[in-house]
Amino acid sequence: MKKHLRICLSGVVQGVGFRPFVYNLAHRHQLPGFVCNDDHGVQIEVEGEDDASDQFLRALIDESPPQSRIEKIEKNYLPLAYFKEFHIDESRILGSKFVQISRDLATCDDCLRELFDTEDRRYRYPFINCTNCGPRFTIVRDIPYDRSFTTMDPFWMCRECQAEYDDPTDRRFHAQPNACPVCGPRLELRSAEGDRRKAGEDDPVAAVCELLRQGKIVAVRGLGGFHLACDALNEEAVQRLRSRKYRDDKPFALMMKDVETIAEFCYINPHEEMLLKSSARPIVLLNKRKRCPVSEAVAPKYRTLGAMLPYSPLHHLLLRESGLVLVMTSGNVCDEPIACRNDEAMTRLEGIADYFLIHNRDIHIRSDDSVTRVVNGREMVLRRSRGYVPDPIKLSFSFSKPVLACGPELKNTFCLARDDLAIISHHIGDLENLETLRSFEDGISHFQKIFHTEPELIAYDLHPNYLSTRYAVGLASRRPDLVQVGVQHHHAHIVSCLAENGVSERVIGIALDGTGYGPDGAIWGGEVLLADLSSYERVGHFGYVPMPGGERAIREPWRMAVSYLYRAFGGDFIDLDIPFVRRLDRKKLNVLLRMIESGTNCPRTSSCGRLFDGVASLTGLRDRVNYEGQAAVELENLIPDPGFAMHEPYSFEIDKSDDGFIISSKSIIKQVVQDIERGSEPGIISRKFHDVLVRIFAEVVEELRVRRRINKVALSGGCFQNVYLLTHLQEMLELKGFTVYTHSRVPPNDGGVSLGQAVVANFNS
Ligand code: ZN
Ligand code: ZN
Ligand code: FE
């Protein structure tokens, strides 16, 4: 019997070639009807016999386009409409719910073939794309996702492009960024002085390849912003780039033409290979090979390299035609946001780049490269941005009203949530300068517009001086109807972990990081909480130590080392015969000691990050850092290879009272000093230090299980980017029979905090 079937699909089904796929499928099954986009996703109506409809439906799921992701299918039957043929209908706006906008997609294999086909009309065209690939999120100015609402608006399609765009059987049917050398965006090469290069006029790509081979630094405008590129095997060029980017010695990411090339530098397992090749094309942190030919200046003191594959046609051209391995680092100075406009890059990157490879397809929203790695066979995203955003995180509950969570101060992201979905923004950065603050504010209004969501609830960090908190409070003062909820930083960390794992019950949360505002006025950061989605109880933490000089103690770990020594030995630590004490500047030391003794400018902290800093400084790693967490990462990288002889870990002291556990740093520091006096290898000290942390938290959690009968543990906070700490603690807890939740799709660091804030706010309003 003939029936009229309506199918509603939601998920990532727009901007990924879904409608032409359905069109072709319906024709194959000879079913009349139509397909259209609506604001839930895709709507399909067909009429036919039961058999044919069933087969159609099965094929719809089995053969759906590679970049699509069907999350929900709704089916119902309607009275017969007697369709004559199958067609693609106009988009329908129903005015509710989230429309999901596709993330940016790496160049697909079909486009890549055409890119290098001398016969193709898009041969070597750096902006080739189709419905399966190309820019999306970064070019969207408004919805619906239509060319006129993207930065492709100024380009009029030529006859041939228009014909492809209108043909439902074509791979470029309704591909909004569709373009060709005749009608689309163009490259242009300029020198730092702003002249168009004679040499580069007719072939900028070839000219840039030559410049890179000569060791020049070129700013390359990409998908989400500018990169600074240079030859990664040219020691002098890499050093020059490093010194021009100022104090910043964060590791540089590398781009290589294929997985085989990456494998010459790093070890790659199948999961890592899958991530490298995924359409998100993130930077994947990989272990360096023993004899890795890359300049030490690429990632000083790191055992890992961040590598990625080319993801835009321009990258493919540059990599293949230059034959080089390229450093591709964000086009910014220090902590400013990545440059994305041409004029902005030419001013801000002046003095860093020798040349600028620019183009005229604007980037509406800047988005840094995402960074990820594989830990224990599972992905752990460290920076979630291009290629991941704006894919929503699906939750196990529905938000009672739309929420905007403003995120923390460092590694800021914000989060817009509604129904059962949370959209975490692209990486905004450290909210410490005007540029970043503007990018944060613009980002929020853009998200509200493209996701059609006006928040009724606003969540923010408890720190009154965070720019994100001030923004939230300011907004709420202008909109009295807006419900405000302040959320404690480490509670937000734990809840972000619970949310991404679909857990809603109370767990033992271990939140280890650098800095978070505590309601008692201290700086928290080594916390054990009993927490669920709405509330928490602090049941343990590191004993407070002074942070002499406040913020400065973060940039100068030697200050923390002094503070821990003072706590462990009192004023007598000056008599210790260790290199750290010998190299102390007596004048500075006296100032510091006076601060500690009088308590002036000495906030108290329970931070685990600061303990890492202090130990790193004591072992002689570094007394100053250029970014938060640097000393800790270097300390982790000192640990000798696994399989190295075990050492007896340090012993520890925990003060167990009824109000909770206070973990003492005293005995740990004393044993570190003893090892230094004995001349132990810094690597051994590092390992014993990591091991004692594992034992401490395992013991605390075990006692809590006895006292509170909770068998589930969540691990969150920036310190859990430390793979040694994370995997060893997880392993030990699992051996003891705990269920352990860790991060995967949401970063364990502050990049995940906004999700936790949104959830906590929902359960407190
Ligand atoms: Zn393509
Ligand atoms: Zn064209
Ligand atoms: Fe944090």
PDB file of C-alpha atoms in Angstrom, residues 36 133 138 208 236 282 351 358 453 466 482 511 515-516 526 533 560 563-564 622 626 654 668 677 729:
ATOM      1  CA  CYS A  36      14.518  20.646   2.751  1.00  0.00           C
ATOM      2  CA  CYS A 133      34.711  20.006   2.686  1.00  0.00           C
ATOM      3  CA  THR A 138      34.666  30.516  10.370  1.00  0.00           C
ATOM      4  CA  VAL A 208      56.246  31.454  -1.092  1.00  0.00           C
ATOM      5  CA  GLU A 236      68.452  29.328  12.156  1.00  0.00           C
ATOM      6  CA  PRO A 282      43.808  18.849  14.854  1.00  0.00           C
ATOM      7  CA  GLY A 351      58.668  42.535  12.742  1.00  0.00           C
ATOM      8  CA  ILE A 358      47.103  36.948   2.205  1.00  0.00           C
ATOM      9  CA  THR A 453      19.493  31.993  21.602  1.00  0.00           C
ATOM     10  CA  TYR A 466      37.943  38.260  36.178  1.00  0.00           C
ATOM     11  CA  LEU A 482      18.636  37.643  33.770  1.00  0.00           C
ATOM     12  CA  ALA A 511      40.463  18.940  40.814  1.00  0.00           C
ATOM     13  CA  THR A 515      44.494  28.805  40.163  1.00  0.00           C
ATOM     14  CA  GLY A 516      40.870  29.093  41.145  1.00  0.00           C
ATOM     15  CA  GLY A 526      44.595  21.058  44.867  1.00  0.00           C
ATOM     16  CA  LEU A 533      25.767  18.815  39.234  1.00  0.00           C
ATOM     17  CA  MET A 560      57.151  29.234  45.445  1.00  0.00           C
ATOM     18  CA  SER A 563      57.739  29.483  50.257  1.00  0.00           C
ATOM     19  CA  TYR A 564      57.687  25.659  50.414  1.00  0.00           C
ATOM     20  CA  ARG A 622      63.702  26.813  35.860  1.00  0.00           C
ATOM     21  CA  ASN A 626      56.858  32.133  30.209  1.00  0.00           C
ATOM     22  CA  ILE A 654      47.812  13.869  55.638  1.00  0.00           C
ATOM     23  CA  ILE A 668      57.459  15.907  50.310  1.00  0.00           C
ATOM     24  CA  GLU A 677      71.640  16.795  48.630  1.00  0.00           C
ATOM     25  CA  LEU A 729      46.250   7.689  39.268  1.00  0.00           C
TER      26      LEU A 729
END
